[in-house]
Short mmCIF file of C-alpha atoms in Angstrom, two decimals:
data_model
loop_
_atom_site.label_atom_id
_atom_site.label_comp_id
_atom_site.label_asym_id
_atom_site.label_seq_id
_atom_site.Cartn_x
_atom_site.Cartn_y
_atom_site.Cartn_z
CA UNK F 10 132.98 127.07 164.37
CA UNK F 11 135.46 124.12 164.27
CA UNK F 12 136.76 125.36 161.64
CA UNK F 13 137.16 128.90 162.89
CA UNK F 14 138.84 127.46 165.55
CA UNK F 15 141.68 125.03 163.58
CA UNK F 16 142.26 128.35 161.53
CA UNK F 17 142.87 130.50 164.49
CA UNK F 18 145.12 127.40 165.87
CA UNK F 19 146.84 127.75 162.53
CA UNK F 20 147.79 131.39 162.78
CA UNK F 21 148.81 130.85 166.43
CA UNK F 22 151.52 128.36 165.66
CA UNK F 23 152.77 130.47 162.39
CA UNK F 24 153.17 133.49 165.07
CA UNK F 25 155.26 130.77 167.99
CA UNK F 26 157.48 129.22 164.80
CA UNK F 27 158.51 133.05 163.43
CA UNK F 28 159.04 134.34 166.88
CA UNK F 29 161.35 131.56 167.80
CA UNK F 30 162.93 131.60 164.20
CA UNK F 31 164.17 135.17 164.64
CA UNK F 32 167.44 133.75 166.36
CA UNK F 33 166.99 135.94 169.67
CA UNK F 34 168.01 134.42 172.91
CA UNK F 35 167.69 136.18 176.42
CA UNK F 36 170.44 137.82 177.54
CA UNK F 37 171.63 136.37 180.68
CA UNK F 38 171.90 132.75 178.13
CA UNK F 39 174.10 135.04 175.67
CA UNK F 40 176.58 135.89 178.57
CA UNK F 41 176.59 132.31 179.98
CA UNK F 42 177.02 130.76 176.59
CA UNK F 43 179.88 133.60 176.06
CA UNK F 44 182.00 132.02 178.64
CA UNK F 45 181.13 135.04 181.51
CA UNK F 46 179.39 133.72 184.02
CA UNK F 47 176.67 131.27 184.91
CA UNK F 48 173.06 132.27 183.71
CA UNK F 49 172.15 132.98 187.43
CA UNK F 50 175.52 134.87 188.23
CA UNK F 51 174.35 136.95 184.79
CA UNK F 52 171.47 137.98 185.85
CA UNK F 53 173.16 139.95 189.06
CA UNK F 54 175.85 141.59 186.09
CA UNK F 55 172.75 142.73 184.21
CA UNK F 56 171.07 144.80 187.19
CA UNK F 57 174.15 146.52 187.87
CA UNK F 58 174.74 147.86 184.75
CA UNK F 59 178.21 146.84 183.31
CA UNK F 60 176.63 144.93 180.15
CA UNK F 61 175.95 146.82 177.32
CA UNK F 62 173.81 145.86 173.65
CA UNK F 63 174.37 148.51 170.80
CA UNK F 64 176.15 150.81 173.13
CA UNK F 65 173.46 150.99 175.27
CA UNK F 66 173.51 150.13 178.95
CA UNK F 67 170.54 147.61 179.60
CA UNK F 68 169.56 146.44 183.27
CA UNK F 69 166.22 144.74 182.63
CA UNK F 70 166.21 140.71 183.37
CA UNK F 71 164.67 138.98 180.41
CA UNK F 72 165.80 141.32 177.38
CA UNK F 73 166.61 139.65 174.58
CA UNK F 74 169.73 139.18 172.21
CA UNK F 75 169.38 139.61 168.61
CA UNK F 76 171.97 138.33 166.22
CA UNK F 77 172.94 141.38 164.65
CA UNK F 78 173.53 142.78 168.11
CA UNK F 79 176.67 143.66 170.24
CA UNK F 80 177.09 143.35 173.04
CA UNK F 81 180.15 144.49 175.81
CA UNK F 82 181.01 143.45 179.56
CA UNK F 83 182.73 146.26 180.77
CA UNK F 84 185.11 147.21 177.75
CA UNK F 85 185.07 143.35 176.58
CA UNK F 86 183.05 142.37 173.43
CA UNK F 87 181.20 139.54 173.56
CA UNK F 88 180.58 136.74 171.17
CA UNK F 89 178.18 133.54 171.94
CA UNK F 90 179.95 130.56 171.40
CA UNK F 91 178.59 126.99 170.33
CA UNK F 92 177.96 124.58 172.68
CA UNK F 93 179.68 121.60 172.49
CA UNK F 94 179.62 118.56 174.45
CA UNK F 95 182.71 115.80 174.12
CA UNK F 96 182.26 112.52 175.96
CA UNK F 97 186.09 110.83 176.79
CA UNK F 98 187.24 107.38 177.95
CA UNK F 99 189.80 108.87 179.63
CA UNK F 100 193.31 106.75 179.49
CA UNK F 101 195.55 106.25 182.36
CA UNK F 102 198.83 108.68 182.73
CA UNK F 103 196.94 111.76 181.72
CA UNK F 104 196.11 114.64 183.37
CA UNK F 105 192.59 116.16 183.81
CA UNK F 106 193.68 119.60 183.14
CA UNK F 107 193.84 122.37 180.41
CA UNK F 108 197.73 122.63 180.83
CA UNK F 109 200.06 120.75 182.55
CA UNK F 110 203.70 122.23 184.03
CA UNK F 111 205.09 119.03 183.62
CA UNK F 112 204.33 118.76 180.10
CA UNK F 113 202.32 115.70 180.81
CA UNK F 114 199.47 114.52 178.36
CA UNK F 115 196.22 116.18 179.01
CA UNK F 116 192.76 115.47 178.22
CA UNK F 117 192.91 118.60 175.69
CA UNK F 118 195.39 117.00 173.99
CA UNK F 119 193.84 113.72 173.53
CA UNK F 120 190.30 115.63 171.92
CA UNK F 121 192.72 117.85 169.77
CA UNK F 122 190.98 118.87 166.45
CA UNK F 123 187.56 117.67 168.03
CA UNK F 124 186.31 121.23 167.37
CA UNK F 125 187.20 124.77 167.34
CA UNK F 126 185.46 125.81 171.04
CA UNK F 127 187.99 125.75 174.06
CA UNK F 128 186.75 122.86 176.25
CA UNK F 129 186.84 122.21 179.61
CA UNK F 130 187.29 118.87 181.73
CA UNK F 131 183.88 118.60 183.92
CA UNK F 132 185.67 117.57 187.36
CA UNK F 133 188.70 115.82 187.58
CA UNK F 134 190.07 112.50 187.26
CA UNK F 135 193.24 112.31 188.83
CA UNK F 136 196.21 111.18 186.46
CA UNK F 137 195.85 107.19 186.80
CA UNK F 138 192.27 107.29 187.25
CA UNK F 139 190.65 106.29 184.11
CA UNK F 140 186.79 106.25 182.33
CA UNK F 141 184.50 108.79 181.75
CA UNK F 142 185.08 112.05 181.59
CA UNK F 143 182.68 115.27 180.19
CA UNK F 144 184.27 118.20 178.51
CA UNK F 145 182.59 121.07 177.81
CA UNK F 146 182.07 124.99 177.30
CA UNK F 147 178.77 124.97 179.31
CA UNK F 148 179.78 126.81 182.32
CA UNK F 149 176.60 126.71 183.51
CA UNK F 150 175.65 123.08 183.03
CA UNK F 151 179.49 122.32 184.45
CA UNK F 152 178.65 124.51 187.63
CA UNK F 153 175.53 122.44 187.76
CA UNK F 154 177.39 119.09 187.58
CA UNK F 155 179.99 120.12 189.67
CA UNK F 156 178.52 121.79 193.18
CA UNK F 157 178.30 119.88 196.27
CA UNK F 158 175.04 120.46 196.72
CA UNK F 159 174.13 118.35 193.26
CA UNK F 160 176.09 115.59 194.47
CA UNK F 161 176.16 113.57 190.97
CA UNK F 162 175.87 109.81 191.19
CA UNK F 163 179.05 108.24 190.07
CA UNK F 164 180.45 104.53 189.91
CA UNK F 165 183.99 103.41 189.99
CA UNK F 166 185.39 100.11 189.40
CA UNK F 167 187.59 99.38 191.96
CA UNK F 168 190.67 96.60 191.75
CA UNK F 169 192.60 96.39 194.79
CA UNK F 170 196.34 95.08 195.78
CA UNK F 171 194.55 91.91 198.07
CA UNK F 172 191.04 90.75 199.17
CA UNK F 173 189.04 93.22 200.73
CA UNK F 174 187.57 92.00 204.20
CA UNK F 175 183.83 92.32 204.67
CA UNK F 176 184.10 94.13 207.66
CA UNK F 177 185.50 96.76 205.47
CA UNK F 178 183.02 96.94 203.28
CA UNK F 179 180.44 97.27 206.06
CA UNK F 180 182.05 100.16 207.59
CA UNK F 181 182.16 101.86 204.22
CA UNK F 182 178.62 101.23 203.63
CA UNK F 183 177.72 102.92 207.20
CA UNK F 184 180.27 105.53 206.93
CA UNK F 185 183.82 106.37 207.86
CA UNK F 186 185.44 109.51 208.90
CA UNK F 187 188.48 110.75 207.19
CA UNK F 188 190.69 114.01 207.41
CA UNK F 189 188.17 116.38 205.88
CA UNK F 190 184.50 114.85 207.08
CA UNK F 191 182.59 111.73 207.12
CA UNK F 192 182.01 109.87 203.85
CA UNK F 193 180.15 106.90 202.93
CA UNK F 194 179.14 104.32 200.10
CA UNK F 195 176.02 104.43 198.71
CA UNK F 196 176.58 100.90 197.15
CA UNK F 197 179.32 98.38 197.31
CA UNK F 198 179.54 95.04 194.84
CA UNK F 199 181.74 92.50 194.49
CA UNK F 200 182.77 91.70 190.55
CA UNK F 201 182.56 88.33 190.15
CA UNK F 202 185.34 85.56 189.46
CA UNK F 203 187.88 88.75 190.78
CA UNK F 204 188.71 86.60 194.12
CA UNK F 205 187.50 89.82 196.33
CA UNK F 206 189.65 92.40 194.88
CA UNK F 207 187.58 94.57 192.57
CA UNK F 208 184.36 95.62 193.09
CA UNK F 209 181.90 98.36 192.25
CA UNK F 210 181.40 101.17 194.16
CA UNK F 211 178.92 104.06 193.87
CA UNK F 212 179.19 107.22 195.50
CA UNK F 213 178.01 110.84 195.49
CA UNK F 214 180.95 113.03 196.45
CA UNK F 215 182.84 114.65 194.12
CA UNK F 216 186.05 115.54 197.35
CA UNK F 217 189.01 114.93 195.91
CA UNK F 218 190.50 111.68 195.36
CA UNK F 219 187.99 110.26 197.82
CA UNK F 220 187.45 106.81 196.36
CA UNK F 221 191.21 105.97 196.38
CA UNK F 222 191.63 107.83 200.11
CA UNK F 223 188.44 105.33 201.28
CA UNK F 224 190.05 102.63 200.33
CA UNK F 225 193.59 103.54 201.68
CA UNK F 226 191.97 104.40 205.16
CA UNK F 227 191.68 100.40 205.68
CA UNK F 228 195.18 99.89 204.11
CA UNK F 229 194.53 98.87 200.71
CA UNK F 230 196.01 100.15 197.55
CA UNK F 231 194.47 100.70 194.47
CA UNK F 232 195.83 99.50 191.50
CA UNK F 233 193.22 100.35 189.06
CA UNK F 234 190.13 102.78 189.25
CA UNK F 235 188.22 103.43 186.67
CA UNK F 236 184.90 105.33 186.23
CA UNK F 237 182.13 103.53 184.62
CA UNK F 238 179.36 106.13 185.14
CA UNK F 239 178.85 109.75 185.62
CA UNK F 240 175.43 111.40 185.54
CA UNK F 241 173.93 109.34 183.21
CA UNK F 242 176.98 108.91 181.06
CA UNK F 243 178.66 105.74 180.70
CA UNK F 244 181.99 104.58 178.46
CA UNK F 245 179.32 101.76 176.35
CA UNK F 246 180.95 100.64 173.14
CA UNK F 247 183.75 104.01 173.65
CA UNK F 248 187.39 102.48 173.38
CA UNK F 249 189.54 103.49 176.14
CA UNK F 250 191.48 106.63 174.66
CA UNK F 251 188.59 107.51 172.63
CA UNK F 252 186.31 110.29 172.74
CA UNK F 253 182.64 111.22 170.88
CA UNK F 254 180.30 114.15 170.80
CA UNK F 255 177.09 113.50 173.22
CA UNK F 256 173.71 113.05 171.41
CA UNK F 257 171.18 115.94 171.58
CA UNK F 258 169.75 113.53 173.32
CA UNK F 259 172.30 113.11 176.11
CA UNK F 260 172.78 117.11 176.32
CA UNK F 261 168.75 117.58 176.98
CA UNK F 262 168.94 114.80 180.21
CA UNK F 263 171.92 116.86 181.65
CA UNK F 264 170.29 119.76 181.51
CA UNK F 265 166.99 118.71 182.48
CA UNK F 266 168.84 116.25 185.42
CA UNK F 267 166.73 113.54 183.94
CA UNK F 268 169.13 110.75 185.10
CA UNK F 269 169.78 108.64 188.42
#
């Protein structure tokens, strides 16, 4: 019987390993990894008909794409792209975007020749802001890192133009108000031997320039900011400038949200 039973085990796990060898993938993945949409926004394109595979229109969630396939949006024909997944110490006097009217150094231009995929800064940093930065072609993991409602944990080393007063650092642990809502730190450290004017500060938020705007609410100016942490990620043993592909490793905890 045992052995019956290790047999029919055997047989079962040939069947899973040539099923997931075939290279099929669902289809709302196939439009998310093709730059569309998100894989939930994909899913709403597929029941109203305007994707086609092998000329046919196909409005069933959950069908699968086979490599030989093609498939069209509309008119457009489709190709899945490779994921990749660039971690960047990003430098101060560059610009988090994918061009720049100014002709300003980018963060495209500093991962030029990484690979062949057109990447895309997750967030912003704003031009003097420096430390770690994703860059991707996951829409779908980006819109996941990137909503409000996610509200990624991020830390910022903060040095400042004086002391900072501890009253200030009080009310920015209980919350201040600025022009477009309340905002508060969810942690606030000195660095030590600094004489009170950096410090470590963790936040949520992803508004816009918020750290430096927190800061400037009690007067101070920054004079460097630099991001030490970002959903999981950190700049360990990455020069600043410098950039490297995430681990498989790394990928599988953003995607899984298996991180502080």
């Amino acid at each position: 019987m045992k052995s019956e039973e290790r047999n029919n085990a055997h047989r079962s796990r040939r069947t899973v390993v040539k099923h997931a060898d075939d290279g099929s993938i669902r289809l709302n993945r196939f439009l998310g990894n093709a730059g569309v949409c998100s894989r939930r926004e994909a899913d709403t394109l597929i029941q109203a008909g305007v994707v086609r595979i092998n000329g046919k229109v196909v409005t069933e969630l959950g069908t699968k794409v086979m490599p030989t396939d093609t498939v069209h949006f509309h008119d457009q024909l489709l190709k899945s792209q490779k994921m990749v997944y660039v971690l960047l110490n990003k430098p101060k006097n560059c610009v988090s975007t994918v061009t720049d009217p100014h002709g300003r150094t980018t963060v495209l231009d500093i991962i030029a020749g990484a690979c062949k995929e057109r990447l895309y800064p997750v967030g912003r940093l704003d031009r003097n802001t420096m430390g770690v930065l994703l860059l991707t072609n996951d829409g779908e993991l980006t819109a996941k890192l990137t909503h409000p409602k996610f509200e990624k944990k991020k830390i910022y080393e903060v040095t400042l133009d004086k002391p900072v007063e501890q009253e200030h650092v009080d009310a920015l642990l209980k919350g201040i108000v600025l022009e477009d809502g309340p905002i508060h730190a969810d942690a606030l450290e000195y660095i030590p031997d600094t004489k009170r004017m950096t410090l470590g500060i963790e936040i949520h938020s992803g508004r816009n320039r918020i750290v430096r705007r927190m800061f400037e609410h009690f007067g101070y100016t920054i004079e460097k900011l630099d991001r030490v942490y970002f959903a999981g990620l950190t700049k360990y043993k990455l020069p600043r400038g410098r950039w490297r592909f995430l681990t498989d490793e790394e990928v599988a905890m953003l995607k899984m949200g298996s991180y502080e």
